[in-house]
Coordinates of N, CA and C in Angstrom, one line a residue:
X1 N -14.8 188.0 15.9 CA -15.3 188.6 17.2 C -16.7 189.1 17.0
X2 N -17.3 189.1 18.4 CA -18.6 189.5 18.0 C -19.0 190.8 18.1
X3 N -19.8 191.4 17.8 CA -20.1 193.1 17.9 C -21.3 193.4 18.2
X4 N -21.6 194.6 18.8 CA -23.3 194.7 19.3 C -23.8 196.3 18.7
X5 N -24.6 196.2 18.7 CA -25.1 197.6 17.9 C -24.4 198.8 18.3
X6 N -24.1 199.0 19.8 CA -23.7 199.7 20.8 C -22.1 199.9 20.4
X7 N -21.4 198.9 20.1 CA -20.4 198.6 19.8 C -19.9 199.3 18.6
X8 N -20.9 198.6 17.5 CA -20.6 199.4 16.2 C -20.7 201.3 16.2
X9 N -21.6 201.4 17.0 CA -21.4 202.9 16.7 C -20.1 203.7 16.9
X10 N -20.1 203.2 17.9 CA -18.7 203.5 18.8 C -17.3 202.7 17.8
X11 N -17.8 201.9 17.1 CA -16.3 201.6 16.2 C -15.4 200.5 16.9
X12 N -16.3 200.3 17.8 CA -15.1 198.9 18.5 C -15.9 197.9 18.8
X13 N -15.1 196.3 19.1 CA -15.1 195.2 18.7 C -15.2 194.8 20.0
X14 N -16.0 194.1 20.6 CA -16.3 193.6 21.7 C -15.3 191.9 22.2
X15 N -14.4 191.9 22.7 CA -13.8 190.7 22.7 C -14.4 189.4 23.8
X16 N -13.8 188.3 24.1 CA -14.1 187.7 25.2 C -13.9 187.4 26.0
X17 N -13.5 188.6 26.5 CA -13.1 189.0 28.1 C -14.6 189.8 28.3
X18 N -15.2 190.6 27.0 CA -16.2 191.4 27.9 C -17.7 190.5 27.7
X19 N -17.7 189.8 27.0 CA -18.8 188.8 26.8 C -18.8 188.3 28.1
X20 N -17.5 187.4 28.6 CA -17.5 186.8 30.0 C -18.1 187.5 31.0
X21 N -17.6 188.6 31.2 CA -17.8 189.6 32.6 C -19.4 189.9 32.5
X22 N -19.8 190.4 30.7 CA -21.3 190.4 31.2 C -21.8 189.1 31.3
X23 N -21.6 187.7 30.9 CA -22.1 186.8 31.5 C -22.3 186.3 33.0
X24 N -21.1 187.1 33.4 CA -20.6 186.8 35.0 C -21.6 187.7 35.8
X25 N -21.6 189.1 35.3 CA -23.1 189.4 36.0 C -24.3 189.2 36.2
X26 N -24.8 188.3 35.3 CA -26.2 187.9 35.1 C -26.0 187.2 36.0
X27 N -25.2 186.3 36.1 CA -25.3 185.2 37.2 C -25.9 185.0 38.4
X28 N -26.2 184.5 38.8 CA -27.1 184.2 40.3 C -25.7 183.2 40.9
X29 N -25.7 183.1 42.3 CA -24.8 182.3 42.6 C -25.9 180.6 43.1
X30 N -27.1 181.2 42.9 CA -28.1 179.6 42.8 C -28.5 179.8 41.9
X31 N -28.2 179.0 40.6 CA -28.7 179.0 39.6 C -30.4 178.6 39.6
X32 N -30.9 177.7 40.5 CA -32.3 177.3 40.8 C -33.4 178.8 41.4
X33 N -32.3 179.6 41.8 CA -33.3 180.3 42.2 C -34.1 181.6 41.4
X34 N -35.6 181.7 41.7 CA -36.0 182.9 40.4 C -36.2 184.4 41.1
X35 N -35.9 184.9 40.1 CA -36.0 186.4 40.9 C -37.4 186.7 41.0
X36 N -37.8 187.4 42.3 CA -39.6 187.5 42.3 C -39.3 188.9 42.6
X37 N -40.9 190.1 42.4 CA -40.6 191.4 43.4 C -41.2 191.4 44.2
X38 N -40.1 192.0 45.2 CA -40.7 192.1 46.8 C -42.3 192.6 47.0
X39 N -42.8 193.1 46.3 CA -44.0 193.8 46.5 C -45.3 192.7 45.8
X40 N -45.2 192.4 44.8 CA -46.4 191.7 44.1 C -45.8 190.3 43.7
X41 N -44.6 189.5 44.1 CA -44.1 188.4 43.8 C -44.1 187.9 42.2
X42 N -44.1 189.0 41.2 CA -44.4 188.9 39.7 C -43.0 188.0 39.3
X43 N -42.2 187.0 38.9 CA -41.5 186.6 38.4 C -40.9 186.8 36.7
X44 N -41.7 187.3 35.8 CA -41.6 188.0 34.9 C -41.8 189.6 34.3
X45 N -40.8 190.7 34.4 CA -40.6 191.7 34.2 C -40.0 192.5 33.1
X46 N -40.2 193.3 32.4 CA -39.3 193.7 31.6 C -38.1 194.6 31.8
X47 N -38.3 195.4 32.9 CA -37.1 195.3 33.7 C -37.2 195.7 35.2
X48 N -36.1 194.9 35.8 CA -35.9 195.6 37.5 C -35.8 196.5 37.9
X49 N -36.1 196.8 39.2 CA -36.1 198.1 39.2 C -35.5 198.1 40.5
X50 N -35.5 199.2 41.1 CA -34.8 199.9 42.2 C -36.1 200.3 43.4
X51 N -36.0 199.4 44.6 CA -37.1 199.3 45.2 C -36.4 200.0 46.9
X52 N -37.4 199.7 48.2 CA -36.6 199.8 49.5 C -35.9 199.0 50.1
X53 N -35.2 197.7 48.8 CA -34.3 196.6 49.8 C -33.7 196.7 48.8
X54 N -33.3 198.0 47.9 CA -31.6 197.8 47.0 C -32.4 197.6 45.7
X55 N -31.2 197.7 44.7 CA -31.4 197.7 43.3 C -32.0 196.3 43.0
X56 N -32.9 196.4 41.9 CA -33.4 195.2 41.1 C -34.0 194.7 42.4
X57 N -34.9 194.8 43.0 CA -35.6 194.6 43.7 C -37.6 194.4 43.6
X58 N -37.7 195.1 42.4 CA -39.1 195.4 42.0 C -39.3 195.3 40.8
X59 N -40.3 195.2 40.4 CA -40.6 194.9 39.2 C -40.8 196.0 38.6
X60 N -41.0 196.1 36.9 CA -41.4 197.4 36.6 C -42.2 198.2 37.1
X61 N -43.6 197.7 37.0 CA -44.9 198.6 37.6 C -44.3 198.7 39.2
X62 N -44.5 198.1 40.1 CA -43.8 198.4 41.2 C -43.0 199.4 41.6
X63 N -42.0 199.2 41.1 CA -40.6 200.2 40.5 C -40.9 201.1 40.4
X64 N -41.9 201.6 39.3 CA -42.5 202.7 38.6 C -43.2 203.5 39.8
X65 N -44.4 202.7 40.5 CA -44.9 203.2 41.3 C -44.5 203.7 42.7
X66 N -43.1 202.7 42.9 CA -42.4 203.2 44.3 C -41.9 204.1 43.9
X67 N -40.5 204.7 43.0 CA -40.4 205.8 42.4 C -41.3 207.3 42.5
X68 N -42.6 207.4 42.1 CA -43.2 208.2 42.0 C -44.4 208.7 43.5
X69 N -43.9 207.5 44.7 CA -44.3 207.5 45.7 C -45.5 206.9 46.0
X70 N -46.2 206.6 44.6 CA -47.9 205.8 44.9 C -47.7 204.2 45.4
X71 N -46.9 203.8 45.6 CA -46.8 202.2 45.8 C -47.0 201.7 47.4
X72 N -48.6 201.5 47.4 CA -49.3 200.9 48.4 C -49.8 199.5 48.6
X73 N -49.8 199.4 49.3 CA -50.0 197.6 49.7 C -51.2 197.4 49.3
X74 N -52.4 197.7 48.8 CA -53.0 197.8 48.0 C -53.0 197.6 46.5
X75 N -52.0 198.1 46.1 CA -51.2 198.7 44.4 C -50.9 196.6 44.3
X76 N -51.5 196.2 43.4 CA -50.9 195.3 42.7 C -51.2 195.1 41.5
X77 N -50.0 194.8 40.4 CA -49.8 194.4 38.8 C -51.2 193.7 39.0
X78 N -52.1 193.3 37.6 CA -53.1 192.1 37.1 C -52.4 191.0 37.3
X79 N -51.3 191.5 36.6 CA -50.8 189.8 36.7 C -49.5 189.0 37.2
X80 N -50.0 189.9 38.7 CA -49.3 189.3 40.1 C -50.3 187.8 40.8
X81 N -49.4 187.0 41.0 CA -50.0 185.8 41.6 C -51.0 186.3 42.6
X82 N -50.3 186.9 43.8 CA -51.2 187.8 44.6 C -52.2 188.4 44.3
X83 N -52.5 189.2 43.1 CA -53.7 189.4 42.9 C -55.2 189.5 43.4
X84 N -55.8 189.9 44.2 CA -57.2 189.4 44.5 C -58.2 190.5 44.4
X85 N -59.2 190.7 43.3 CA -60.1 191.9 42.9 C -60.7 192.5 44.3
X86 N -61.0 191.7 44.9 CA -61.2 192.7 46.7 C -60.8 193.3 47.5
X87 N -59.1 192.9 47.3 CA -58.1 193.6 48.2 C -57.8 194.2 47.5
X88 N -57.2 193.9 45.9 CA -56.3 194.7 45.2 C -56.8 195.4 43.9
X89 N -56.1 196.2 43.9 CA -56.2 197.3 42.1 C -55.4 197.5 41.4
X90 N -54.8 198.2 40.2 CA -53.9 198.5 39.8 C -54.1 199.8 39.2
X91 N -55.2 200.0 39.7 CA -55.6 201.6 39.3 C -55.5 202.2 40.6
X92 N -54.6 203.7 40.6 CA -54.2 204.3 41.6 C -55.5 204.9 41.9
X93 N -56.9 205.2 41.7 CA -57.3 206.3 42.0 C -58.7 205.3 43.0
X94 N -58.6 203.9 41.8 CA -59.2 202.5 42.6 C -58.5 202.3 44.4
X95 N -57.5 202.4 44.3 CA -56.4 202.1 45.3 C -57.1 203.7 46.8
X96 N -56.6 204.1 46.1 CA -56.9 205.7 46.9 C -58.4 205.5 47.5
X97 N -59.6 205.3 46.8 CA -60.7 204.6 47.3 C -61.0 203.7 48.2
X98 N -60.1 202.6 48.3 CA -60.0 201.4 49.0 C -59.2 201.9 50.1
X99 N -58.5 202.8 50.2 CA -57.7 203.4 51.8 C -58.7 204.3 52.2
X100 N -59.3 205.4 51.5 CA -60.5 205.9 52.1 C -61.4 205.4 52.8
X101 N -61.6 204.0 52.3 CA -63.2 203.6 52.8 C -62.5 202.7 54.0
X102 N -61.4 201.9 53.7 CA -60.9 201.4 55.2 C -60.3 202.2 56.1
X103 N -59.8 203.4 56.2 CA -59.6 204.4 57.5 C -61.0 204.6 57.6
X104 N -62.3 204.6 57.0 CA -63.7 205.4 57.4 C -64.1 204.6 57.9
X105 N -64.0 202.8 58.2 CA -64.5 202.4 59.0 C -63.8 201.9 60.0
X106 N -62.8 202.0 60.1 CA -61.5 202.1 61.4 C -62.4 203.1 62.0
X107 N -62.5 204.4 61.3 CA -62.9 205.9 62.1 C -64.3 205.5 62.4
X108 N -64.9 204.9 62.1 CA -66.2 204.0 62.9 C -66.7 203.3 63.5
X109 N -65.2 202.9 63.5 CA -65.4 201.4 64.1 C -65.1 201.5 66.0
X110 N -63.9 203.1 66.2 CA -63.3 203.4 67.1 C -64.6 204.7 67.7
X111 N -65.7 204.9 66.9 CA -66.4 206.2 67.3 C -66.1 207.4 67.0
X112 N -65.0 207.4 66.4 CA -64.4 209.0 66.0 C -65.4 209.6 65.4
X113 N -65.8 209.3 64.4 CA -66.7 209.8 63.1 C -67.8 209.6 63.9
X114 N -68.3 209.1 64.6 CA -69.2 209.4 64.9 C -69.6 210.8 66.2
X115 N -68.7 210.9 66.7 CA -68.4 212.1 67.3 C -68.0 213.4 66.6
X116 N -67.1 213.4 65.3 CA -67.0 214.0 64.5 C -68.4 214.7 63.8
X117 N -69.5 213.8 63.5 CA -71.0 213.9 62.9 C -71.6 214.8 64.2
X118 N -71.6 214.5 65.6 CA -72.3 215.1 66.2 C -72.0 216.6 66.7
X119 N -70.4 216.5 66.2 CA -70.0 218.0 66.4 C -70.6 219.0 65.0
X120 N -70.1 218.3 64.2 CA -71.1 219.0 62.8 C -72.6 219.2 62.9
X121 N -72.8 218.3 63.4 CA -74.4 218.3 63.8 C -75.0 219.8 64.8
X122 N -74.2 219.9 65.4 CA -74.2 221.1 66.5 C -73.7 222.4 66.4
X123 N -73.0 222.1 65.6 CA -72.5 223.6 64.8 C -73.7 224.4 64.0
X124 N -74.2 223.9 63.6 CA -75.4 223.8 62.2 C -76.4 224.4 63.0
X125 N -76.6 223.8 64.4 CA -78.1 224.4 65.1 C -77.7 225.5 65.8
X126 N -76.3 225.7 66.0 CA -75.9 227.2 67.1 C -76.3 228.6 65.9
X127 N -77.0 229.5 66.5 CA -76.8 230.5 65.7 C -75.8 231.5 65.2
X128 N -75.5 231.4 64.1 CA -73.9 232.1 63.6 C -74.3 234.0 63.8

């Protein structure tokens, strides 16, 4: 019989009933199909993670980052197919930058900020 490190500690002997059953969960019921993460489509991970569509859903960094709440549609691995140095980063504070500067010209684009500047502007010349 065969044994696993796990096994030996513990003093018992893994038979082939439990070999089966973990073979039976790996299983995909389409063997053709590959697992990608919902977020950066990475097909190779070291492990899945627990994303917003259910377990094993995300890839590690993904995973990592939804977990800790930074995971933005911006946030992508290097070496996600998706990838693109213009849209994307993998540095959170790169990422944080890149939603600053696209709400600042939304807020530009709509006049806000610019209304915003003339009210600052006016404050400055009233005497305090």
């Amino acid at each position: 019989m065969k044994t696993t490190s796990l096994a030996k500690k513990e003093g018992k002997e893994l038979g082939p009933s439990h070999l089966q059953a973990k073979v039976e969960s790996y299983s995909t019921s389409d063997p053709s199909s590959v697992r990608k993460c919902t977020h950066c489509e990475v097909t190779s991970t070291p492990q899945w993670r627990e994303g917003p569509l259910g377990p094993k859903t995300l890839c590690n960094a993904c995973g990592v980052r939804y977990r800790s709440g930074r995971l933005f549609p911006e946030y992508r691995p290097a070496a996600s197919p998706t990838f693109t140095s213009a849209l994307h980063s993998n540095s959170h504070k790169r990422v944080v930058e890149m939603r600053k500067k696209a709400n600042l010209e939304v807020r530009i684009a709509s006049g806000e900020s610019l209304r915003l500047n003339q009210h600052r502007n006016l404050s400055r010349c009233l005497p305090t």
